[in-house]
Amino acid sequence: MTSYGWIQIFLFFLAVLALARPMGTYLTRVFERRVTFLDRLLNPIERVLYRVTGVNPAEEMRWSEYLLSMLVFSAATALLTYVLERMQAFLPWNPQKLAGVAPDLAWNTAISFTTNTNWQSYVPESTMSYLTQMLGLATHNFWSAAVGLALAIAFIRGIARREMQTLGNFWVDMTRGILWVLLPISAIFAIVLVSQGVVQNLRPYDSVKLVEAQKVSTTGADGKTTTSDVTTQTIAQGPIASQEAIKMLGTNGGGFLNANSAHPFENPTPFTNFLQMLSIFLIPAGLTVTLGQMVGSPKHGWAVFAAMSVLFAVGLITCYAAEAHGNPLLRGVDQQVSATQAGGNMEGKEVRFGIADSALFATVTTDASCGAVNSMHDSFTPLGGLVPLVNILLGEIIFGGVGAGMYGMLIFVVLAVFIAGLMVGRTPEYLGKKIEAYDVQMAMLYLLIFPLVILGFAAVTVLAPSFGLSSLTNHGPHGLSEILYAYASTTGNNGSAFAGLNANTHWYNTTLGLAMFIGRFLMLIPMLALAGNLAAKKTVPATSGTFPVTTPLFTTLLTGVIVIVGALTFFPVLALGPVLEHLLMAAGQSFK
Amino acid sequence: MKKHIVTSLLYTLVTGLLLGIVYPLFITGVAHVFFRNKADGQLLYSKAGQLEGSKLIGQPFTGVSYFHSRPSAAGTGYDAQASSGSNLGPTSQVLLDRVAQSVAAEGKRGDVPVDLVTASGSGLDPDITPAAAYFQVDRIARERSMDKSQVRTLVDKHVTPREFGFLGEPRVNVLALNLALDAAKPVQASR
């Protein structure tokens, strides 16, 4: 660990902290339909959009109608992507003449991008045409982020409103999120990224004559080794920056290229890397301020922010320390940090990012449900890889995905308030609202679906040598980590991977698709039902016996609840995966 | 329900055109006009006009007379339409064997800087650490019959410091370094 590493981490957090209030205040204005500086430009577009699509912006929706609109819309967008993928061979902007995508892969990808997961079972540069990427995938980066944002705002309204049956209008929230927030920030961000070297064009791939021709020997399936000369390099191109911007800002994480933000065309410099990490946390951190403002208790927003920050710091320090320590099994290798190298575990990492920026990126991308990667998590040390995995398993509520992190965190807040109520023997209250049996049932349903899907699918897969274990690249405890990570990442709608797992098989495409579907849509039902129920409640005035949700005590309790729920659910499987691997690695054991 | 379906389809269509066609084409246009070289991937051409590579994309160098680039898991190595890491875990015997092979290929000259024997995340890493570059100076000087100090100076010139003095890590672009090496003393002349 180096002082430069700590400086970067410190500056990163400082930037997040500094941007949270302006971003959050702006979000509040946008969703409360107050005046903003973009109104002159955007109001006419908004009006036209409502007229064309037949939306009445004054109409308010109950939670069930809000949910229905969201589900039907998601289905329509998924359908569009599926059709585009299947038909791309006949459509324009396909300079590499790529064929249509296979049905199971097309289904998996459509679900993946619709659910804000952006799990990728394919190599984009040899699978997806430019049109599919722009119209079929980048659009989902906007839509799914706007959906998440809308749902979070609806949930906050549920807390803020009194004796009301409605949560807002889904279409209005979508439109405000896209036009006022996601599109303008993405456009500026994309142009900044291009100015720093992120590629943006519609040209065919380039062919380069290598400076030093290579002799390459490959072993075929029949065990024969063939030697061939490689004299050229084909360089994939594409409209990358426009997708990169919203990929990070919308916490989507689906790379235009296979190596994602490790690829020099997606993330060429340490500065683009810094901006990309910052853009992941920008909206989620802002939402804590929005929460405080909309429920009329700014301190409550900061108390939630503090809980997120504590969990962020613990994960980051663990990951950074583990990666900087390196891999004790390597022989004849200098892993010491010095003035001329970062040292540490460099397998799967880029030189320009080194250890600190890789560990920070891995922590940020899994704290949020982003899932972009600038290094390969599968090649992290056992404890370094444990951190992203745990971040996902906690529910991605450490700032979290755009919107999804906020409503996920608020479920934990309800639970924390409930537990505090039990401890002092009073009816629990949250910002003046009594938390009753129905509310806790919905919160628990939300919290239980998640581990059920992850552990259920992982258990079946581990027991199946033919279609489960055959996809593994790594064996021993690391193999379990690969499978667990896949189902955690998809159910949590993260999308990063221990990518050694070959997931482009019928079993994985289908079950991972289901996991993404359930992890997004099924969990929303209890969440919105809870929001609707909260909105309808009366508020009672606070008394001296009311548990305050603005204090360090509350932050401590909330953090504790999150850690305990996570540990109780997942400790056994984590012990058999990363923890066991760490112990065996220390004992010098490797696996064939 | 019918109203929801109609609205959803129309909304998908209209916003799809805005976000999936207008937005990326607008960015492409701006990029093309103001940052053409960067938007096209910072391609490098030889004096004869031959495309030699991209400043951002690494190339494989394994021969004794060039600075070696890092091992690569992209296709058969540095395949820039199949970017990928090895995804081998820390306790993988395959990883340990591959690293041992790379260490052996660098000759017995003390511990090898770690980046030189580990595959990058993209498989296209254009850089090595300054440590890895200096590590190879003796070999290059011997193979090209150059002064060690001359080679060392060449490396010094190609070290890119931390961005703004504190972001990222210092690094050496291998393709640029090797092109400069060829310009300083072509391989053919040394043989």
GROMACS .gro file of N, CA and C in nm, chain B residues 30-172:
model
  429
  622VAL      N    1  -1.966   1.502  -3.280
  622VAL     CA    2  -1.881   1.594  -3.202
  622VAL      C    3  -1.739   1.536  -3.191
  623ALA      N    4  -1.731   1.408  -3.164
  623ALA     CA    5  -1.601   1.342  -3.149
  623ALA      C    6  -1.522   1.351  -3.279
  624HIS      N    7  -1.591   1.330  -3.390
  624HIS     CA    8  -1.524   1.329  -3.520
  624HIS      C    9  -1.469   1.468  -3.554
  625VAL      N   10  -1.546   1.569  -3.520
  625VAL     CA   11  -1.505   1.706  -3.556
  625VAL      C   12  -1.394   1.756  -3.464
  626PHE      N   13  -1.408   1.734  -3.335
  626PHE     CA   14  -1.314   1.797  -3.240
  626PHE      C   15  -1.200   1.706  -3.194
  627PHE      N   16  -1.223   1.576  -3.192
  627PHE     CA   17  -1.118   1.487  -3.138
  627PHE      C   18  -1.097   1.368  -3.230
  628ARG      N   19  -1.080   1.392  -3.359
  628ARG     CA   20  -1.082   1.284  -3.457
  628ARG      C   21  -0.979   1.174  -3.426
  629ASN      N   22  -0.855   1.217  -3.400
  629ASN     CA   23  -0.749   1.119  -3.376
  629ASN      C   24  -0.782   1.031  -3.256
  630LYS      N   25  -0.830   1.093  -3.149
  630LYS     CA   26  -0.862   1.016  -3.029
  630LYS      C   27  -0.985   0.929  -3.050
  631ALA      N   28  -1.085   0.983  -3.119
  631ALA     CA   29  -1.208   0.906  -3.141
  631ALA      C   30  -1.182   0.783  -3.226
  632ASP      N   31  -1.077   0.789  -3.310
  632ASP     CA   32  -1.046   0.674  -3.396
  632ASP      C   33  -0.948   0.576  -3.333
  633GLY      N   34  -0.905   0.602  -3.210
  633GLY     CA   35  -0.823   0.505  -3.140
  633GLY      C   36  -0.673   0.535  -3.143
  634GLN      N   37  -0.636   0.660  -3.170
  634GLN     CA   38  -0.495   0.702  -3.170
  634GLN      C   39  -0.408   0.605  -3.247
  635LEU      N   40  -0.441   0.591  -3.376
  635LEU     CA   41  -0.367   0.497  -3.461
  635LEU      C   42  -0.232   0.555  -3.501
  636LEU      N   43  -0.134   0.465  -3.513
  636LEU     CA   44   0.002   0.506  -3.548
  636LEU      C   45   0.034   0.457  -3.689
  637TYR      N   46   0.088   0.547  -3.771
  637TYR     CA   47   0.125   0.508  -3.907
  637TYR      C   48   0.276   0.522  -3.923
  638SER      N   49   0.336   0.435  -4.004
  638SER     CA   50   0.479   0.448  -4.035
  638SER      C   51   0.497   0.559  -4.137
  639LYS      N   52   0.623   0.594  -4.165
  639LYS     CA   53   0.649   0.702  -4.261
  639LYS      C   54   0.594   0.666  -4.398
  640ALA      N   55   0.591   0.536  -4.428
  640ALA     CA   56   0.538   0.491  -4.558
  640ALA      C   57   0.386   0.487  -4.559
  641GLY      N   58   0.325   0.521  -4.448
  641GLY     CA   59   0.179   0.524  -4.443
  641GLY      C   60   0.116   0.392  -4.400
  642GLN      N   61   0.200   0.300  -4.360
  642GLN     CA   62   0.149   0.169  -4.315
  642GLN      C   63   0.097   0.180  -4.171
  643LEU      N   64  -0.020   0.120  -4.145
  643LEU     CA   65  -0.077   0.122  -4.009
  643LEU      C   66   0.009   0.033  -3.918
  644GLU      N   67   0.066   0.092  -3.813
  644GLU     CA   68   0.160   0.017  -3.729
  644GLU      C   69   0.100  -0.026  -3.596
  645GLY      N   70  -0.015   0.031  -3.561
  645GLY     CA   71  -0.076  -0.007  -3.435
  645GLY      C   72  -0.151   0.110  -3.375
  646SER      N   73  -0.193   0.095  -3.250
  646SER     CA   74  -0.260   0.203  -3.178
  646SER      C   75  -0.176   0.233  -3.055
  647LYS      N   76  -0.173   0.361  -3.021
  647LYS     CA   77  -0.099   0.403  -2.903
  647LYS      C   78  -0.155   0.335  -2.778
  648LEU      N   79  -0.285   0.299  -2.784
  648LEU     CA   80  -0.351   0.246  -2.666
  648LEU      C   81  -0.349   0.094  -2.657
  649ILE      N   82  -0.324   0.027  -2.769
  649ILE     CA   83  -0.337  -0.118  -2.772
  649ILE      C   84  -0.200  -0.184  -2.777
  650GLY      N   85  -0.172  -0.270  -2.683
  650GLY     CA   86  -0.043  -0.337  -2.678
  650GLY      C   87  -0.027  -0.437  -2.792
  651GLN      N   88   0.099  -0.468  -2.822
  651GLN     CA   89   0.129  -0.573  -2.920
  651GLN      C   90   0.219  -0.677  -2.855
  652PRO      N   91   0.217  -0.800  -2.907
  652PRO     CA   92   0.304  -0.902  -2.848
  652PRO      C   93   0.450  -0.878  -2.887
  653PHE      N   94   0.540  -0.881  -2.790
  653PHE     CA   95   0.685  -0.878  -2.816
  653PHE      C   96   0.746  -0.987  -2.731
  654THR      N   97   0.803  -1.087  -2.796
  654THR     CA   98   0.858  -1.200  -2.721
  654THR      C   99   1.004  -1.228  -2.757
  655GLY      N  100   1.053  -1.168  -2.866
  655GLY     CA  101   1.190  -1.194  -2.911
  655GLY      C  102   1.293  -1.131  -2.818
  656VAL      N  103   1.419  -1.176  -2.830
  656VAL     CA  104   1.522  -1.128  -2.737
  656VAL      C  105   1.560  -0.983  -2.762
  657SER      N  106   1.540  -0.933  -2.885
  657SER     CA  107   1.591  -0.800  -2.916
  657SER      C  108   1.487  -0.689  -2.896
  658TYR      N  109   1.370  -0.725  -2.848
  658TYR     CA  110   1.268  -0.624  -2.817
  658TYR      C  111   1.235  -0.626  -2.668
  659PHE      N  112   1.191  -0.512  -2.617
  659PHE     CA  113   1.134  -0.510  -2.481
  659PHE      C  114   1.008  -0.596  -2.481
  660HIS      N  115   1.003  -0.692  -2.393
  660HIS     CA  116   0.887  -0.781  -2.388
  660HIS      C  117   0.765  -0.707  -2.334
  661SER      N  118   0.648  -0.737  -2.390
  661SER     CA  119   0.524  -0.690  -2.330
  661SER      C  120   0.474  -0.797  -2.233
  662ARG      N  121   0.364  -0.771  -2.167
  662ARG     CA  122   0.314  -0.865  -2.067
  662ARG      C  123   0.252  -0.988  -2.134
  663PRO      N  124   0.246  -1.101  -2.064
  663PRO     CA  125   0.169  -1.214  -2.118
  663PRO      C  126   0.025  -1.170  -2.143
  664SER      N  127  -0.041  -1.230  -2.240
  664SER     CA  128  -0.176  -1.187  -2.275
  664SER      C  129  -0.269  -1.306  -2.290
  665ALA      N  130  -0.392  -1.290  -2.240
  665ALA     CA  131  -0.493  -1.397  -2.252
  665ALA      C  132  -0.596  -1.362  -2.358
  666ALA      N  133  -0.569  -1.257  -2.438
  666ALA     CA  134  -0.664  -1.219  -2.543
  666ALA      C  135  -0.636  -1.302  -2.667
  667GLY      N  136  -0.725  -1.393  -2.698
  667GLY     CA  137  -0.705  -1.483  -2.812
  667GLY      C  138  -0.574  -1.557  -2.800
  668THR      N  139  -0.494  -1.558  -2.907
  668THR     CA  140  -0.362  -1.622  -2.900
  668THR      C  141  -0.258  -1.525  -2.848
  669GLY      N  142  -0.302  -1.410  -2.801
  669GLY     CA  143  -0.212  -1.308  -2.746
  669GLY      C  144  -0.235  -1.176  -2.815
  670TYR      N  145  -0.275  -1.074  -2.740
  670TYR     CA  146  -0.297  -0.939  -2.792
  670TYR      C  147  -0.392  -0.938  -2.912
  671ASP      N  148  -0.494  -1.022  -2.909
  671ASP     CA  149  -0.596  -1.021  -3.013
  671ASP      C  150  -0.696  -0.910  -2.979
  672ALA      N  151  -0.692  -0.801  -3.055
  672ALA     CA  152  -0.771  -0.683  -3.019
  672ALA      C  153  -0.916  -0.692  -3.066
  673GLN      N  154  -0.961  -0.810  -3.107
  673GLN     CA  155  -1.105  -0.828  -3.118
  673GLN      C  156  -1.151  -0.943  -3.027
  674ALA      N  157  -1.069  -0.975  -2.928
  674ALA     CA  158  -1.106  -1.078  -2.829
  674ALA      C  159  -1.042  -1.044  -2.696
  675SER      N  160  -1.059  -0.917  -2.650
  675SER     CA  161  -0.996  -0.874  -2.526
  675SER      C  162  -1.040  -0.962  -2.410
  676SER      N  163  -0.946  -0.998  -2.323
  676SER     CA  164  -0.981  -1.084  -2.210
  676SER      C  165  -0.863  -1.099  -2.114
  677GLY      N  166  -0.895  -1.120  -1.986
  677GLY     CA  167  -0.793  -1.160  -1.889
  677GLY      C  168  -0.787  -1.312  -1.886
  678SER      N  169  -0.694  -1.365  -1.808
  678SER     CA  170  -0.682  -1.512  -1.799
  678SER      C  171  -0.791  -1.568  -1.710
  679ASN      N  172  -0.838  -1.488  -1.614
  679ASN     CA  173  -0.936  -1.531  -1.516
  679ASN      C  174  -0.889  -1.650  -1.434
  680LEU      N  175  -0.758  -1.669  -1.425
  680LEU     CA  176  -0.706  -1.776  -1.340
  680LEU      C  177  -0.697  -1.724  -1.197
  681GLY      N  178  -0.745  -1.805  -1.104
  681GLY     CA  179  -0.743  -1.767  -0.964
  681GLY      C  180  -0.603  -1.782  -0.906
  682PRO      N  181  -0.581  -1.725  -0.786
  682PRO     CA  182  -0.447  -1.725  -0.727
  682PRO      C  183  -0.396  -1.864  -0.691
  683THR      N  184  -0.486  -1.960  -0.671
  683THR     CA  185  -0.439  -2.094  -0.635
  683THR      C  186  -0.444  -2.191  -0.754
  684SER      N  187  -0.458  -2.137  -0.873
  684SER     CA  188  -0.464  -2.222  -0.991
  684SER      C  189  -0.325  -2.271  -1.031
  685GLN      N  190  -0.311  -2.402  -1.046
  685GLN     CA  191  -0.181  -2.457  -1.087
  685GLN      C  192  -0.148  -2.413  -1.229
  686VAL      N  193  -0.250  -2.394  -1.312
  686VAL     CA  194  -0.229  -2.346  -1.449
  686VAL      C  195  -0.160  -2.210  -1.445
  687LEU      N  196  -0.209  -2.124  -1.355
  687LEU     CA  197  -0.147  -1.991  -1.340
  687LEU      C  198  -0.001  -2.005  -1.296
  688LEU      N  199   0.022  -2.088  -1.195
  688LEU     CA  200   0.158  -2.100  -1.141
  688LEU      C  201   0.254  -2.154  -1.247
  689ASP      N  202   0.207  -2.251  -1.328
  689ASP     CA  203   0.291  -2.305  -1.435
  689ASP      C  204   0.323  -2.199  -1.539
  690ARG      N  205   0.219  -2.122  -1.575
  690ARG     CA  206   0.238  -2.019  -1.677
  690ARG      C  207   0.336  -1.912  -1.629
  691VAL      N  208   0.321  -1.872  -1.502
  691VAL     CA  209   0.413  -1.771  -1.446
  691VAL      C  210   0.555  -1.826  -1.444
  692ALA      N  211   0.571  -1.953  -1.403
  692ALA     CA  212   0.705  -2.014  -1.398
  692ALA      C  213   0.769  -2.013  -1.536
  693GLN      N  214   0.689  -2.039  -1.639
  693GLN     CA  215   0.737  -2.038  -1.777
  693GLN      C  216   0.785  -1.898  -1.816
  694SER      N  217   0.704  -1.798  -1.780
  694SER     CA  218   0.742  -1.660  -1.813
  694SER      C  219   0.867  -1.618  -1.738
  695VAL      N  220   0.878  -1.661  -1.612
  695VAL     CA  221   0.996  -1.628  -1.533
  695VAL      C  222   1.120  -1.688  -1.599
  696ALA      N  223   1.108  -1.815  -1.642
  696ALA     CA  224   1.221  -1.883  -1.707
  696ALA      C  225   1.260  -1.809  -1.836
  697ALA      N  226   1.160  -1.760  -1.910
  697ALA     CA  227   1.187  -1.692  -2.037
  697ALA      C  228   1.264  -1.562  -2.017
  698GLU      N  229   1.258  -1.506  -1.897
  698GLU     CA  230   1.331  -1.381  -1.871
  698GLU      C  231   1.476  -1.408  -1.830
  699GLY      N  232   1.515  -1.536  -1.819
  699GLY     CA  233   1.653  -1.568  -1.782
  699GLY      C  234   1.674  -1.556  -1.632
  700LYS      N  235   1.787  -1.612  -1.585
  700LYS     CA  236   1.811  -1.611  -1.440
  700LYS      C  237   1.882  -1.484  -1.400
  701ARG      N  238   1.806  -1.379  -1.377
  701ARG     CA  239   1.870  -1.252  -1.340
  701ARG      C  240   1.798  -1.191  -1.220
  702GLY      N  241   1.767  -1.273  -1.121
  702GLY     CA  242   1.697  -1.223  -1.003
  702GLY      C  243   1.547  -1.222  -1.025
  703ASP      N  244   1.474  -1.181  -0.922
  703ASP     CA  245   1.329  -1.184  -0.929
  703ASP      C  246   1.277  -1.091  -1.038
  704VAL      N  247   1.181  -1.141  -1.116
  704VAL     CA  248   1.126  -1.065  -1.229
  704VAL      C  249   1.013  -0.975  -1.178
  705PRO      N  250   1.009  -0.849  -1.222
  705PRO     CA  251   0.896  -0.762  -1.183
  705PRO      C  252   0.763  -0.828  -1.218
  706VAL      N  253   0.669  -0.820  -1.127
  706VAL     CA  254   0.549  -0.904  -1.135
  706VAL      C  255   0.467  -0.879  -1.261
  707ASP      N  256   0.461  -0.754  -1.308
  707ASP     CA  257   0.374  -0.728  -1.424
  707ASP      C  258   0.425  -0.798  -1.549
  708LEU      N  259   0.556  -0.827  -1.554
  708LEU     CA  260   0.615  -0.888  -1.673
  708LEU      C  261   0.579  -1.036  -1.687
  709VAL      N  262   0.531  -1.097  -1.580
  709VAL     CA  263   0.498  -1.240  -1.585
  709VAL      C  264   0.351  -1.268  -1.554
  710THR      N  265   0.270  -1.160  -1.545
  710THR     CA  266   0.128  -1.180  -1.520
  710THR      C  267   0.048  -1.119  -1.635
  711ALA      N  268  -0.065  -1.184  -1.670
  711ALA     CA  269  -0.148  -1.135  -1.780
  711ALA      C  270  -0.235  -1.020  -1.731
  712SER      N  271  -0.255  -0.921  -1.816
  712SER     CA  272  -0.335  -0.804  -1.778
  712SER      C  273  -0.485  -0.836  -1.784
  713GLY      N  274  -0.566  -0.742  -1.737
  713GLY     CA  275  -0.711  -0.762  -1.738
  713GLY      C  276  -0.768  -0.763  -1.878
  714SER      N  277  -0.716  -0.678  -1.964
  714SER     CA  278  -0.770  -0.668  -2.100
  714SER      C  279  -0.700  -0.763  -2.196
  715GLY      N  280  -0.579  -0.808  -2.161
  715GLY     CA  281  -0.497  -0.882  -2.256
  715GLY      C  282  -0.436  -0.791  -2.361
  716LEU      N  283  -0.461  -0.660  -2.347
  716LEU     CA  284  -0.414  -0.562  -2.446
  716LEU      C  285  -0.335  -0.451  -2.379
  717ASP      N  286  -0.293  -0.473  -2.255
  717ASP     CA  287  -0.223  -0.368  -2.180
  717ASP      C  288  -0.107  -0.314  -2.262
  718PRO      N  289  -0.111  -0.184  -2.295
  718PRO     CA  290  -0.002  -0.129  -2.377
  718PRO      C  291   0.125  -0.105  -2.296
  719ASP      N  292   0.115  -0.114  -2.165
  719ASP     CA  293   0.225  -0.069  -2.079
  719ASP      C  294   0.293  -0.183  -2.003
  720ILE      N  295   0.417  -0.154  -1.961
  720ILE     CA  296   0.481  -0.230  -1.853
  720ILE      C  297   0.527  -0.127  -1.750
  721THR      N  298   0.561  -0.172  -1.630
  721THR     CA  299   0.610  -0.077  -1.529
  721THR      C  300   0.753  -0.036  -1.566
  722PRO      N  301   0.797   0.081  -1.517
  722PRO     CA  302   0.938   0.117  -1.537
  722PRO      C  303   1.030   0.006  -1.485
  723ALA      N  304   0.994  -0.058  -1.374
  723ALA     CA  305   1.076  -0.166  -1.320
  723ALA      C  306   1.096  -0.275  -1.424
  724ALA      N  307   0.987  -0.312  -1.493
  724ALA     CA  308   0.995  -0.418  -1.593
  724ALA      C  309   1.077  -0.374  -1.713
  725ALA      N  310   1.074  -0.246  -1.747
  725ALA     CA  311   1.153  -0.197  -1.859
  725ALA      C  312   1.302  -0.197  -1.824
  726TYR      N  313   1.335  -0.141  -1.707
  726TYR     CA  314   1.476  -0.136  -1.666
  726TYR      C  315   1.533  -0.277  -1.651
  727PHE      N  316   1.450  -0.370  -1.609
  727PHE     CA  317   1.491  -0.509  -1.592
  727PHE      C  318   1.544  -0.568  -1.723
  728GLN      N  319   1.493  -0.517  -1.836
  728GLN     CA  320   1.529  -0.575  -1.966
  728GLN      C  321   1.643  -0.501  -2.036
  729VAL      N  322   1.693  -0.395  -1.974
  729VAL     CA  323   1.792  -0.310  -2.041
  729VAL      C  324   1.918  -0.388  -2.079
  730ASP      N  325   1.969  -0.469  -1.986
  730ASP     CA  326   2.093  -0.541  -2.012
  730ASP      C  327   2.080  -0.632  -2.135
  731ARG      N  328   1.967  -0.703  -2.142
  731ARG     CA  329   1.947  -0.795  -2.254
  731ARG      C  330   1.940  -0.721  -2.387
  732ILE      N  331   1.863  -0.611  -2.387
  732ILE     CA  332   1.848  -0.534  -2.510
  732ILE      C  333   1.983  -0.480  -2.555
  733ALA      N  334   2.060  -0.427  -2.461
  733ALA     CA  335   2.191  -0.370  -2.495
  733ALA      C  336   2.281  -0.477  -2.556
  734ARG      N  337   2.278  -0.595  -2.497
  734ARG     CA  338   2.361  -0.705  -2.548
  734ARG      C  339   2.317  -0.746  -2.688
  735GLU      N  340   2.186  -0.768  -2.704
  735GLU     CA  341   2.134  -0.819  -2.831
  735GLU      C  342   2.150  -0.720  -2.945
  736ARG      N  343   2.144  -0.591  -2.912
  736ARG     CA  344   2.152  -0.490  -3.018
  736ARG      C  345   2.288  -0.423  -3.023
  737SER      N  346   2.384  -0.475  -2.944
  737SER     CA  347   2.517  -0.415  -2.936
  737SER      C  348   2.511  -0.265  -2.912
  738MET      N  349   2.430  -0.231  -2.813
  738MET     CA  350   2.419  -0.090  -2.776
  738MET      C  351   2.479  -0.068  -2.638
  739ASP      N  352   2.506   0.058  -2.607
  739ASP     CA  353   2.549   0.094  -2.473
  739ASP      C  354   2.433   0.077  -2.376
  740LYS      N  355   2.460   0.020  -2.258
  740LYS     CA  356   2.353   0.010  -2.158
  740LYS      C  357   2.295   0.147  -2.126
  741SER      N  358   2.385   0.244  -2.116
  741SER     CA  359   2.339   0.378  -2.077
  741SER      C  360   2.247   0.436  -2.185
  742GLN      N  361   2.279   0.401  -2.312
  742GLN     CA  362   2.196   0.451  -2.423
  742GLN      C  363   2.054   0.393  -2.414
  743VAL      N  364   2.048   0.262  -2.387
  743VAL     CA  365   1.917   0.197  -2.376
  743VAL      C  366   1.841   0.252  -2.255
  744ARG      N  367   1.917   0.269  -2.146
  744ARG     CA  368   1.856   0.320  -2.024
  744ARG      C  369   1.797   0.460  -2.045
  745THR      N  370   1.870   0.543  -2.118
  745THR     CA  371   1.822   0.677  -2.147
  745THR      C  372   1.694   0.672  -2.229
  746LEU      N  373   1.691   0.578  -2.323
  746LEU     CA  374   1.573   0.561  -2.407
  746LEU      C  375   1.451   0.526  -2.321
  747VAL      N  376   1.472   0.435  -2.224
  747VAL     CA  377   1.363   0.399  -2.133
  747VAL      C  378   1.320   0.521  -2.051
  748ASP      N  379   1.419   0.592  -1.997
  748ASP     CA  380   1.389   0.712  -1.918
  748ASP      C  381   1.294   0.804  -1.993
  749LYS      N  382   1.322   0.822  -2.123
  749LYS     CA  383   1.242   0.914  -2.204
  749LYS      C  384   1.100   0.864  -2.223
  750HIS      N  385   1.080   0.734  -2.211
  750HIS     CA  386   0.948   0.678  -2.239
  750HIS      C  387   0.865   0.650  -2.113
  751VAL      N  388   0.917   0.690  -1.998
  751VAL     CA  389   0.837   0.671  -1.875
  751VAL      C  390   0.728   0.778  -1.870
  752THR      N  391   0.602   0.734  -1.867
  752THR     CA  392   0.490   0.827  -1.847
  752THR      C  393   0.466   0.837  -1.698
  753PRO      N  394   0.479   0.956  -1.638
  753PRO     CA  395   0.459   0.966  -1.493
  753PRO      C  396   0.311   0.954  -1.455
  754ARG      N  397   0.282   0.953  -1.327
  754ARG     CA  398   0.143   0.954  -1.280
  754ARG      C  399   0.071   1.074  -1.339
  755GLU      N  400  -0.056   1.056  -1.376
  755GLU     CA  401  -0.130   1.166  -1.437
  755GLU      C  402  -0.152   1.276  -1.332
  756PHE      N  403  -0.128   1.400  -1.370
  756PHE     CA  404  -0.134   1.516  -1.281
  756PHE      C  405  -0.046   1.497  -1.157
  757GLY      N  406   0.050   1.404  -1.165
  757GLY     CA  407   0.141   1.384  -1.054
  757GLY      C  408   0.092   1.289  -0.945
  758PHE      N  409  -0.034   1.247  -0.950
  758PHE     CA  410  -0.078   1.158  -0.841
  758PHE      C  411  -0.174   1.047  -0.885
  759LEU      N  412  -0.229   1.053  -1.006
  759LEU     CA  413  -0.327   0.951  -1.046
  759LEU      C  414  -0.262   0.834  -1.118
  760GLY      N  415  -0.303   0.713  -1.084
  760GLY     CA  416  -0.256   0.594  -1.152
  760GLY      C  417  -0.112   0.560  -1.115
  761GLU      N  418  -0.044   0.488  -1.205
  761GLU     CA  419   0.092   0.443  -1.178
  761GLU      C  420   0.183   0.484  -1.294
  762PRO      N  421   0.314   0.505  -1.266
  762PRO     CA  422   0.406   0.534  -1.376
  762PRO      C  423   0.414   0.413  -1.470
  763ARG      N  424   0.435   0.440  -1.598
  763ARG     CA  425   0.429   0.329  -1.693
  763ARG      C  426   0.511   0.358  -1.817
  764VAL      N  427   0.539   0.252  -1.893
  764VAL     CA  428   0.616   0.264  -2.016
  764VAL      C  429   0.537   0.198  -2.128
   0.00000   0.00000   0.00000
